[in-house]
Coordinates of C-alpha atoms in Angstrom, one line a residue:
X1 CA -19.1 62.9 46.1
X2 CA -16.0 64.9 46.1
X3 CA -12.2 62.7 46.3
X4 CA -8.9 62.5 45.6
X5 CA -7.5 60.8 42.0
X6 CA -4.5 58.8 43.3
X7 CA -1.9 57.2 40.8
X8 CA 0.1 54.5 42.3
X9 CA 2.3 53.4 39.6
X10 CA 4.4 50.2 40.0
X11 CA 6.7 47.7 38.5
X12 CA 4.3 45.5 37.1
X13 CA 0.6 47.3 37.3
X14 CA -0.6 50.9 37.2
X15 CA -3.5 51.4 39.9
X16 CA -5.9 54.2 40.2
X17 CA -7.5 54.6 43.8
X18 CA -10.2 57.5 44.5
X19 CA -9.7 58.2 48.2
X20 CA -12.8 60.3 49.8
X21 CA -12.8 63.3 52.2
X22 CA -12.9 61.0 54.6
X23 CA -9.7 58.7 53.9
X24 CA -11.9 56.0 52.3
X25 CA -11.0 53.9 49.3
X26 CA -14.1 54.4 47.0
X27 CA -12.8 53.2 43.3
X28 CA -10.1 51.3 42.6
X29 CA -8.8 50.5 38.8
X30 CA -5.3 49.0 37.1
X31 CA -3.9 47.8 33.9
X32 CA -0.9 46.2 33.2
X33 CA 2.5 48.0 32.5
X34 CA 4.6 45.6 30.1
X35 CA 8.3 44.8 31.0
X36 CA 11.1 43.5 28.8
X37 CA 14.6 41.6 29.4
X38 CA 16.4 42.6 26.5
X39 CA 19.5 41.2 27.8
X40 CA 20.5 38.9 31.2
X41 CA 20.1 41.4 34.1
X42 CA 18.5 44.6 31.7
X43 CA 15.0 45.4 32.8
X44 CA 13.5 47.9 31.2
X45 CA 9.6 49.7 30.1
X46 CA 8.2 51.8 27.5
X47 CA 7.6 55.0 28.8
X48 CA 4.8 55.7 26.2
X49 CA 3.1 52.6 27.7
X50 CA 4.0 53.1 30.5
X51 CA 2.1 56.2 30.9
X52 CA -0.9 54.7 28.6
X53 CA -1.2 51.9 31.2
X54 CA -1.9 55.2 33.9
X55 CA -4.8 56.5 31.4
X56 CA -6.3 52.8 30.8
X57 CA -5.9 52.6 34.8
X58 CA -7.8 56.2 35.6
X59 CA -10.3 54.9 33.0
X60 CA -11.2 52.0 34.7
X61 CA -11.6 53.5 38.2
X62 CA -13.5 56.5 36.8
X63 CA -15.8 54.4 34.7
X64 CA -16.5 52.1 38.2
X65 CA -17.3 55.3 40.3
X66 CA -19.2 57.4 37.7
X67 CA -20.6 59.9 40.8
X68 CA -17.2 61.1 41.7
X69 CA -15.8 64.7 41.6
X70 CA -12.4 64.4 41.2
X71 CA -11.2 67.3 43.3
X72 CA -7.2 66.6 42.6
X73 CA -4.8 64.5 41.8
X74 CA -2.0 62.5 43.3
X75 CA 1.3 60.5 42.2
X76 CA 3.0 57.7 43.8
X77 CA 5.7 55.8 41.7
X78 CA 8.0 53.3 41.6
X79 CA 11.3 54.8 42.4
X80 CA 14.6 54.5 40.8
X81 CA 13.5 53.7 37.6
X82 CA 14.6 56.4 34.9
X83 CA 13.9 57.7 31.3
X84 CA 15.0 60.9 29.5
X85 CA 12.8 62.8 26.7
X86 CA 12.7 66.0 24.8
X87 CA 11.7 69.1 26.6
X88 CA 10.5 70.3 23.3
X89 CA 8.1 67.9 21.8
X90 CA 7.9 66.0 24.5
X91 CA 9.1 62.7 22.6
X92 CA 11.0 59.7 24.8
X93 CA 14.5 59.7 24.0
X94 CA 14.8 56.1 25.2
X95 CA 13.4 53.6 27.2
X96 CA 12.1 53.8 31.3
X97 CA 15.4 52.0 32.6
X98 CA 13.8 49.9 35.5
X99 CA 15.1 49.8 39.3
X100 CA 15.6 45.7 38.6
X101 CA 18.3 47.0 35.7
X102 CA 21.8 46.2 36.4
X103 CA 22.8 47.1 32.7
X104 CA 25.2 49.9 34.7
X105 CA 26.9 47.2 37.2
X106 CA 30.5 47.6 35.4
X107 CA 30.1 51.4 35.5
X108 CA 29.5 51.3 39.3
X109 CA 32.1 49.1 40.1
X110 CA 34.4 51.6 37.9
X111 CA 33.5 54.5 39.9
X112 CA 33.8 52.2 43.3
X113 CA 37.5 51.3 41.8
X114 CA 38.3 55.3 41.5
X115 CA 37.8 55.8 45.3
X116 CA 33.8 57.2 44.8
X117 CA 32.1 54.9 47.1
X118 CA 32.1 57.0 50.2
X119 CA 31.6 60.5 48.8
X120 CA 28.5 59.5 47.1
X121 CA 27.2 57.7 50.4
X122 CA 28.1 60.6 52.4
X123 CA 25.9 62.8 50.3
X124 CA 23.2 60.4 49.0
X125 CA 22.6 58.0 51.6
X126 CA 22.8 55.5 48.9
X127 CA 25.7 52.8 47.9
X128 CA 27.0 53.0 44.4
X129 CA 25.0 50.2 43.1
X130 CA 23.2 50.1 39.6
X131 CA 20.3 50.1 41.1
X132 CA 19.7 53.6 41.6
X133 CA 19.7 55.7 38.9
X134 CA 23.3 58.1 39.1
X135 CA 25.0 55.5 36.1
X136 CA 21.8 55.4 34.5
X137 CA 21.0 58.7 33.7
X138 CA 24.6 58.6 32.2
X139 CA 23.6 55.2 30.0
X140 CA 20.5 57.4 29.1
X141 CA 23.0 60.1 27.4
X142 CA 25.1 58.3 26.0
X143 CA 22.3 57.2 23.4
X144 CA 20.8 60.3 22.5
X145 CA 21.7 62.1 19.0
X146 CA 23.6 65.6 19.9
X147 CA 21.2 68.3 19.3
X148 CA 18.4 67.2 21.5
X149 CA 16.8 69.3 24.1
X150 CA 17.0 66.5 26.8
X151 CA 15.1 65.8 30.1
X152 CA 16.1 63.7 32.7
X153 CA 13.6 62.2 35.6
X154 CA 12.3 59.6 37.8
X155 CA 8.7 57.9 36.9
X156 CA 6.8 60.8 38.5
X157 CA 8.6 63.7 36.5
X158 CA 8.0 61.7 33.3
X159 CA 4.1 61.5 34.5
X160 CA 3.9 64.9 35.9
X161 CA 5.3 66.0 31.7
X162 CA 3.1 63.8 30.4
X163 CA -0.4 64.8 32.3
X164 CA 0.6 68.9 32.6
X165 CA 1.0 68.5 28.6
X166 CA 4.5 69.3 29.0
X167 CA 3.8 72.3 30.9
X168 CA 6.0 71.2 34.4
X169 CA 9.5 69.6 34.7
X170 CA 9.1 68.9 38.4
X171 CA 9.8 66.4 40.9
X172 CA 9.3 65.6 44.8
X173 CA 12.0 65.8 47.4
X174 CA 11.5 61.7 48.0
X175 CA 12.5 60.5 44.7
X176 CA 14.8 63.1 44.3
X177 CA 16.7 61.8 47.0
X178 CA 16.6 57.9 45.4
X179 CA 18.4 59.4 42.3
X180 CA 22.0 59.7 43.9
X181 CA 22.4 63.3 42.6
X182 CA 20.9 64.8 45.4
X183 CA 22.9 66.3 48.2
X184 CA 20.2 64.9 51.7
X185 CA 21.4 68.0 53.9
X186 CA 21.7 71.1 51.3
X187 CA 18.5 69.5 49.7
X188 CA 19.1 70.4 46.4
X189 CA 20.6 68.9 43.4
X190 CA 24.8 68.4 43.4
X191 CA 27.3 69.6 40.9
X192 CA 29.9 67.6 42.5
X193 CA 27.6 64.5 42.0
X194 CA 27.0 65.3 38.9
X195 CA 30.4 65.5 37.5
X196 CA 31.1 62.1 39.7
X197 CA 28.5 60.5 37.3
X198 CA 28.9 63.0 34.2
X199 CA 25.3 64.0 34.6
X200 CA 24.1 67.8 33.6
X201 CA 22.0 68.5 36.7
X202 CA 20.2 71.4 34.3
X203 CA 18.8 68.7 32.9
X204 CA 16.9 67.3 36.6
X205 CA 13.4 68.5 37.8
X206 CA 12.7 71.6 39.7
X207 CA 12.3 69.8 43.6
X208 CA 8.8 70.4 44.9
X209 CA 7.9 69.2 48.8
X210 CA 5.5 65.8 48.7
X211 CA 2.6 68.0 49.2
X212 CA 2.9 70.8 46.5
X213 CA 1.4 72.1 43.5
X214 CA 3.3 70.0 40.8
X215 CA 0.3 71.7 38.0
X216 CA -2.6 71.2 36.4
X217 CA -4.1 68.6 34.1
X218 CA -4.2 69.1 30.6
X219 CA -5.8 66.0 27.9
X220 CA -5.7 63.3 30.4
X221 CA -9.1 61.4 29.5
X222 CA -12.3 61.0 32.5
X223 CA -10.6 63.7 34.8
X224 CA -11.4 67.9 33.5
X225 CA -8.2 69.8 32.1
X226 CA -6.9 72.3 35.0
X227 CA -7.5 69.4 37.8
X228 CA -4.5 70.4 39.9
X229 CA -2.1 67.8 40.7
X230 CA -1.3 68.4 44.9
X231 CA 1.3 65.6 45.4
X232 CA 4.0 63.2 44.4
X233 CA 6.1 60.8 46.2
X234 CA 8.1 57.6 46.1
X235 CA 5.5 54.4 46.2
X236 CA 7.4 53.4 49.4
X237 CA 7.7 56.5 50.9
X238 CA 3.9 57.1 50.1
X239 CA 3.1 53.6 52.0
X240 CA 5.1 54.6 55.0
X241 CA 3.0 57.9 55.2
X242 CA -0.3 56.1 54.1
X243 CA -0.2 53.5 57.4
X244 CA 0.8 57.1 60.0
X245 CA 4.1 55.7 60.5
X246 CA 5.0 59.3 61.6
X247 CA 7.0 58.6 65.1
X248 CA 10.6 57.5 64.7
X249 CA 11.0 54.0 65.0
X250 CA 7.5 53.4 63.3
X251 CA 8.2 51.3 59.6
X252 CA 6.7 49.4 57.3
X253 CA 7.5 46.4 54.6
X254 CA 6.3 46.7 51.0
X255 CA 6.0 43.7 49.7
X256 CA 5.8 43.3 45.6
X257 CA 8.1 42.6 43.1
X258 CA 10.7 43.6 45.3
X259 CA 10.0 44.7 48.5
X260 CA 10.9 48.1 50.9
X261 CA 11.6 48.1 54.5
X262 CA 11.5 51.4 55.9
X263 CA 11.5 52.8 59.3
X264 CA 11.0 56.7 60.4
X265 CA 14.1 58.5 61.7
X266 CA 14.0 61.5 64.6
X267 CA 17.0 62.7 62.6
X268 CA 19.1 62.3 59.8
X269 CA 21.8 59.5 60.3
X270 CA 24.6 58.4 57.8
X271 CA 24.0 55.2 56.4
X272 CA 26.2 52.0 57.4
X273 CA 25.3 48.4 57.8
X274 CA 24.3 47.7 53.9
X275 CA 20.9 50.0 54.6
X276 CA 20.2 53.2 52.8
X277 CA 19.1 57.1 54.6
X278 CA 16.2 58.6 52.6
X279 CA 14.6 61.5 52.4
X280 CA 11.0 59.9 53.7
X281 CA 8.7 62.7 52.6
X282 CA 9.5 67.0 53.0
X283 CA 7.0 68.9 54.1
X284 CA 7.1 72.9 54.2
X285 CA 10.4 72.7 53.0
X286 CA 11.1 70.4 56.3
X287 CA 12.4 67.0 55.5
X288 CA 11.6 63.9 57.2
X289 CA 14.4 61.1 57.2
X290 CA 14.1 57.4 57.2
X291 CA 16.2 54.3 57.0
X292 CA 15.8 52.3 53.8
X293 CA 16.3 48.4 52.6
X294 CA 15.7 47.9 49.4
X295 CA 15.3 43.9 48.6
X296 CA 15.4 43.4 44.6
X297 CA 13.0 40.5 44.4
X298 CA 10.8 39.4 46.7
X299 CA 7.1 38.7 45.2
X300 CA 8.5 38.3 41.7
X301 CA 9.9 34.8 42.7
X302 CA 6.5 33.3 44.1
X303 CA 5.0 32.7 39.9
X304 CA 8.3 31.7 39.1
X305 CA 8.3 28.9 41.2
X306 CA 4.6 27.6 40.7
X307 CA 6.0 27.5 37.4
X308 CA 8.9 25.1 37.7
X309 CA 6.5 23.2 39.9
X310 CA 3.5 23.4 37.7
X311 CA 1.3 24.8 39.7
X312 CA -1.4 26.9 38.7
X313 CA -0.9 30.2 40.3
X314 CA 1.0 31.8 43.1
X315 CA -1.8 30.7 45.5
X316 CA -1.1 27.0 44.4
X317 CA 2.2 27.6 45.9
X318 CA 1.2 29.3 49.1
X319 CA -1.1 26.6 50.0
X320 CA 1.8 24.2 49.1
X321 CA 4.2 26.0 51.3
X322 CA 1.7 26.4 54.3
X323 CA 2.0 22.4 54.5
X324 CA 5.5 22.3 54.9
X325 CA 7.3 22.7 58.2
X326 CA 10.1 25.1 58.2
X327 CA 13.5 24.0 58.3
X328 CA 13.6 22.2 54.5
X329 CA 16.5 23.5 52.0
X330 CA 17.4 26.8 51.9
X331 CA 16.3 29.2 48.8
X332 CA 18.1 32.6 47.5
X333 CA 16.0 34.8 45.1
X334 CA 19.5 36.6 43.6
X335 CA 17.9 36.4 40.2
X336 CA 19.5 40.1 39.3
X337 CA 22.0 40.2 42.5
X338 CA 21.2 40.8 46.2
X339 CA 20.1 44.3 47.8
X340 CA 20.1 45.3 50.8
X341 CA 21.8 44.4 53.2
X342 CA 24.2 42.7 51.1
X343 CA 24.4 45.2 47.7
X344 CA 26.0 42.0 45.5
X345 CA 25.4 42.3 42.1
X346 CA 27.5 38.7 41.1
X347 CA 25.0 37.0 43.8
X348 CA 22.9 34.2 41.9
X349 CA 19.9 32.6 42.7
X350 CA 19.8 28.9 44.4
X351 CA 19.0 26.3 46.5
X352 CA 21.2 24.5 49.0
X353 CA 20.9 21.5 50.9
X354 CA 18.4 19.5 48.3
X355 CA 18.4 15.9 48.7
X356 CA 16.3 12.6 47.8
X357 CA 14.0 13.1 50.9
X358 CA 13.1 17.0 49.7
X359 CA 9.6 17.3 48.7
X360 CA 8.1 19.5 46.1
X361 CA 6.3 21.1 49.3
X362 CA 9.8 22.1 50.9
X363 CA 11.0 23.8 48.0
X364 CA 7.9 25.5 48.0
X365 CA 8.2 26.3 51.4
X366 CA 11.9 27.8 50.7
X367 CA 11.0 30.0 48.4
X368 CA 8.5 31.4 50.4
X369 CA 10.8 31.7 53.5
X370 CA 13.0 33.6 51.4
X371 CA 11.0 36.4 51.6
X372 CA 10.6 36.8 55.6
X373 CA 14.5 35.8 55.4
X374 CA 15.5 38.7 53.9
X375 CA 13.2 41.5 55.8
X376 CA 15.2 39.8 58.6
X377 CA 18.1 40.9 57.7
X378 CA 17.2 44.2 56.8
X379 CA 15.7 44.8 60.0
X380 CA 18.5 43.6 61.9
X381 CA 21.1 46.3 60.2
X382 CA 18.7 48.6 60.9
X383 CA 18.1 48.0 64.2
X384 CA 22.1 47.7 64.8
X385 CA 22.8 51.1 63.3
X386 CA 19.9 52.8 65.1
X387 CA 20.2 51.7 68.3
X388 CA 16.5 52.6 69.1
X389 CA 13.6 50.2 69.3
X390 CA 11.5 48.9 66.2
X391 CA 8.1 50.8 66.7
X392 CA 4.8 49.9 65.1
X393 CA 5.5 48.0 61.7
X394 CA 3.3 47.8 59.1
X395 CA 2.6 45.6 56.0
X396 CA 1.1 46.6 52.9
X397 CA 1.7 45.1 48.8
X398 CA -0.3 42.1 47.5
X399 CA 1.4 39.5 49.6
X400 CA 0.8 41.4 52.3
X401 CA -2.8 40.1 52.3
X402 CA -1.6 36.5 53.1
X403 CA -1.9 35.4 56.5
X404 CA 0.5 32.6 56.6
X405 CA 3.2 34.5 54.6
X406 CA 2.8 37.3 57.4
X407 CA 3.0 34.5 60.2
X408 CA 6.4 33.7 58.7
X409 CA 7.7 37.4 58.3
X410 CA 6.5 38.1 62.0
X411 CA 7.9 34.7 63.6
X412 CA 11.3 35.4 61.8
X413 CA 11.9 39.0 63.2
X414 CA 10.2 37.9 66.0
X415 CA 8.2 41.6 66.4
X416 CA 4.6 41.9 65.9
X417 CA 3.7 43.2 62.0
X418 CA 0.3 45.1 61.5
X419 CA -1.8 44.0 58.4
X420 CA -4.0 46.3 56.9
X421 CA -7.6 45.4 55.1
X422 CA -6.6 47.5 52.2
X423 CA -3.5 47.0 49.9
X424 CA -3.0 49.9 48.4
X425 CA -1.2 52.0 51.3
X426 CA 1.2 53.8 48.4
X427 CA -2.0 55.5 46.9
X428 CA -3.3 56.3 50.6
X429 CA -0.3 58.3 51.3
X430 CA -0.3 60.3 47.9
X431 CA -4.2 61.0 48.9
X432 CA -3.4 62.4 52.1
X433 CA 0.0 64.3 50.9
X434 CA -2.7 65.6 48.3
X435 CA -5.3 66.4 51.1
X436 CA -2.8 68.4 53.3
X437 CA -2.4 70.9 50.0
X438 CA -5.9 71.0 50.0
X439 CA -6.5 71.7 53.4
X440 CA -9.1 68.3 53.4
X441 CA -6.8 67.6 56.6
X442 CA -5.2 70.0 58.8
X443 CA -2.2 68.1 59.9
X444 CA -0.1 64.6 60.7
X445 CA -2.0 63.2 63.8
X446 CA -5.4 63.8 62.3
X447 CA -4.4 61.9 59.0
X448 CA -3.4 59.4 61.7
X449 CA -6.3 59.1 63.2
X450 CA -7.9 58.1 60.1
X451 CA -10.2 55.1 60.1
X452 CA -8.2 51.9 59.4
X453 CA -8.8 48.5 59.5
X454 CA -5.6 46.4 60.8
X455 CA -5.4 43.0 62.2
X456 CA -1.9 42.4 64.1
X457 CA 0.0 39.0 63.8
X458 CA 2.2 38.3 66.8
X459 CA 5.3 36.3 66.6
X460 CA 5.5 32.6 67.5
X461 CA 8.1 30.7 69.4
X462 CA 10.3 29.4 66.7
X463 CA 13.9 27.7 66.2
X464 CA 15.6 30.8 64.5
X465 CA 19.2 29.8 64.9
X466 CA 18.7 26.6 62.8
X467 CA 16.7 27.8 60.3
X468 CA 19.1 31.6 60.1
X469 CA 21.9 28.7 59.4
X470 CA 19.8 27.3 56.7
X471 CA 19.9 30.5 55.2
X472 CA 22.7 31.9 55.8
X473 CA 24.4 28.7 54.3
X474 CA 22.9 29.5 51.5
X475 CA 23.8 33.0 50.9
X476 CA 27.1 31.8 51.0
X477 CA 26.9 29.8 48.3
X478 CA 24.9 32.5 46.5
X479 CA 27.8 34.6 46.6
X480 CA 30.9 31.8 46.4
X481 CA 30.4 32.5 42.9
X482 CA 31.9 36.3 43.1
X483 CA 34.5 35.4 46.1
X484 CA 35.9 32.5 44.1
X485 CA 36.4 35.3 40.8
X486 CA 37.8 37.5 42.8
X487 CA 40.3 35.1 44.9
X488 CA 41.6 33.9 41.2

């Protein structure tokens, strides 16, 4: 059997998916990345184990599905995240900088102060937040010795360096465009950006379409030196084209660590509304826009709590939430700052309205909410700034699998969300970017057509208003914090 090698590397795991000819999951593999705190709000990997997490990964799947060709290979990737290396021996000149880091908040909030804000958003789609990686690549260089010949990229140009042997220094168009140096309607890398963020952009990637030829293999163990690598794309981005989200309006929610809300665009439109414009995926040189919410933890706060609770795993908690009516104390996962739509880095994580009648269950049950809470409000700046109608939405990540978290997400936005059998919709899209090169499938609507098993969740009648002034409640308090510094 012939198939597809798909890297979906994340946050917290590397997975390796073989996709067939026919758009079928066949192996599956992973292995944990590693992630350290070195101080309050710094997040940050080794990019050495990072990419050794990839190999153990690909080992594992291969080893499962020992009958399997592997005919190419494709990248998806968490975004944002950054690292720098030398371009002549290939060494990391420091460590992967994570999307979670706000290690650059002051630098932002400098460049905000000197009147950059809406320059940057004009041309990036994206908010001067540390977040994205504009101030990082700067923190990068300003710890590496003079002398070195230095490399600057997102997760899938490191990988792309480290499984060409060195031989490529390339990225796509979709995490180009989550790197704030990249100009959305030239399509190419800025000078004027660059200089806003003292960034060499001679030391960026070469910008290759999703579907490309990004090189060939060389030393990566299980898969034959010269395998061509056929596509690369942003993890969220890939999910969005994994579920055929391909008419405007169409989206999907990522749920992880974080989580991604994303719906297709017939156009490009200038961001507003705390949302982000992306570049979704470019294809023959033609990019596809989308609207963007980035929510900075999501998933990450469910083991967290069955922790303080002592509980024995995440689906401890679940269960414990399930038997809780909604309406309890409010809960704001602001354990690095808030995202989208509210992009505050000074936000901090709480509850609100505890009292002697709250039950381990309700607290449960808030953190929980908090998730579907905060697609809400995503959704809702999207679907103000659009003006068109939410289309098909999708659900894919881990917690996606979970019927009642799902319930809650659906009942909150009060729109129907589409659950897919398989999880891994990030690895799906880098197969089928991968499969266009190869010519496995001809074009968009017949990668749409491919078989998928969904199951939709429609939305119950619920008492929003009360329980969106629960929460809203509570993001006030989140953020008294930062209104109160300010006002003294």
């Amino acid at each position: 059997m012939r198939a597809i090698l798909a890297i979906d590397q994340g946050t917290t795991n590397s997975k390796a998916v073989l996709v067939s000819e026919n758009g079928e999951i066949v192996g599956r593999g992973s292995a944990p990345v590693g992630i350290s705190y070195p101080k309050p709000g710094w997040v940050e990997q080794d990019p050495r184990r990072l990419y050794a997490s990839v190999c153990a990964a690909i080992d594992a799947c291969l080893k499962a599905t020992p009958d399997v060709a592997v005919e190419a290979v494709a990248i998806s990737n968490q975004r944002e995240s950054v690292t720098a290396w030398d371009a002549e021996t290939g060494e990391a000149l420091g460590p992967v900088v994570s999307w979670q880091c706000r290690r650059t908040a002051q630098d932002c909030e400098r460049l905000i102060v000197e009147g950059h804000l809406d320059r940057v958003q004009a041309l990036t789609g994206l908010p001067l937040d540390p977040m994205f990686p504009g101030s990082k690549f700067r923190w990068l260089l300003d710890r590496i010795p003079a002398g070195r010949s230095v490399r600057l990229g997102t997760v899938d140009s490191w990988l792309v360096h480290c499984l060409t042997g060195g031989r490529r220094h390339v990225c796509d168009a979709s995490n180009a465009a989550r790197s704030q140096l990249f100009d959305l309607r030239e399509q190419r890398w800025s000078e004027e950006l660059g200089e806003i963020f003292s960034v060499d952009i001679a030391l960026l990637p070469e910008v290759l379409d999703s579907s490309a030829d990004f090189g060939r293999t060389q030393g990566l163990p299980g898969v034959p030196d010269g395998t061509p690598i056929m596509a690369a794309i942003g993890d969220s981005h890939a999910a969005l084209f994994g579920h055929g989200a391909f008419k405007p309006g169409d989206g999907k929610v990522t749920f992880g660590t974080g989580s991604s809300v994303m719906t297709t665009l017939p156009q490009f439109i200038p961001p507003r509304n705390g949302v982000t414009t992306t570049v979704a995926w470019r294809l023959h040189g033609k990019p596809t826009f989308a609207f963007e919410g980035n929510i900075l933890v999501c998933a990450a706060s469910l083991p967290w709590m069955a922790g303080i609770l002592g509980l024995s795993d995440v689906a401890a908690l679940v269960e414990l939430a399930a038997g809780a009516e909604p309406g309890g104390p409010g809960f704001v996962p602001a354990f690095v700052g808030l995202g989208a739509p509210y992009w505050n880095s000074d936000a901090r994580a709480l509850f609100s309205q505890i009292n002697f009648n709250t039950t381990r269950a309700q607290m449960a049950r808030a953190v929980t909410d908090s998730i579907a809470f905060q697609v809400h409000d995503v959704i809702a700046a999207m679907r103000a700034q659009s003006g068109g109608a939410l289309g098909a939405l999708y659900v894919d990540g881990g917690p996606s699998q979970n019927r009642f978290l799902m319930q809650c997400v659906s009942d909150l936005i009060e729109h129907p969300v589409i659950q897919r059998e398989a999880p891994e919709a990030s690895a799906l899209g880098a197969a089928y970017l991968a499969g266009l090169s190869l010519g496995l499938w001809s074009d968009l609507p017949i990668i749409a057509e491919l078989p998928r098993n969904s199951q939709i969740i429609e939305p119950r009648p619920l008492d929003r208003a009360a329980l969106l002034d629960t929460w809203n409640d509570a993001l006030a308090r989140s953020t008294a914090r930062e209104t109160k510094a300010k006002g003294e």
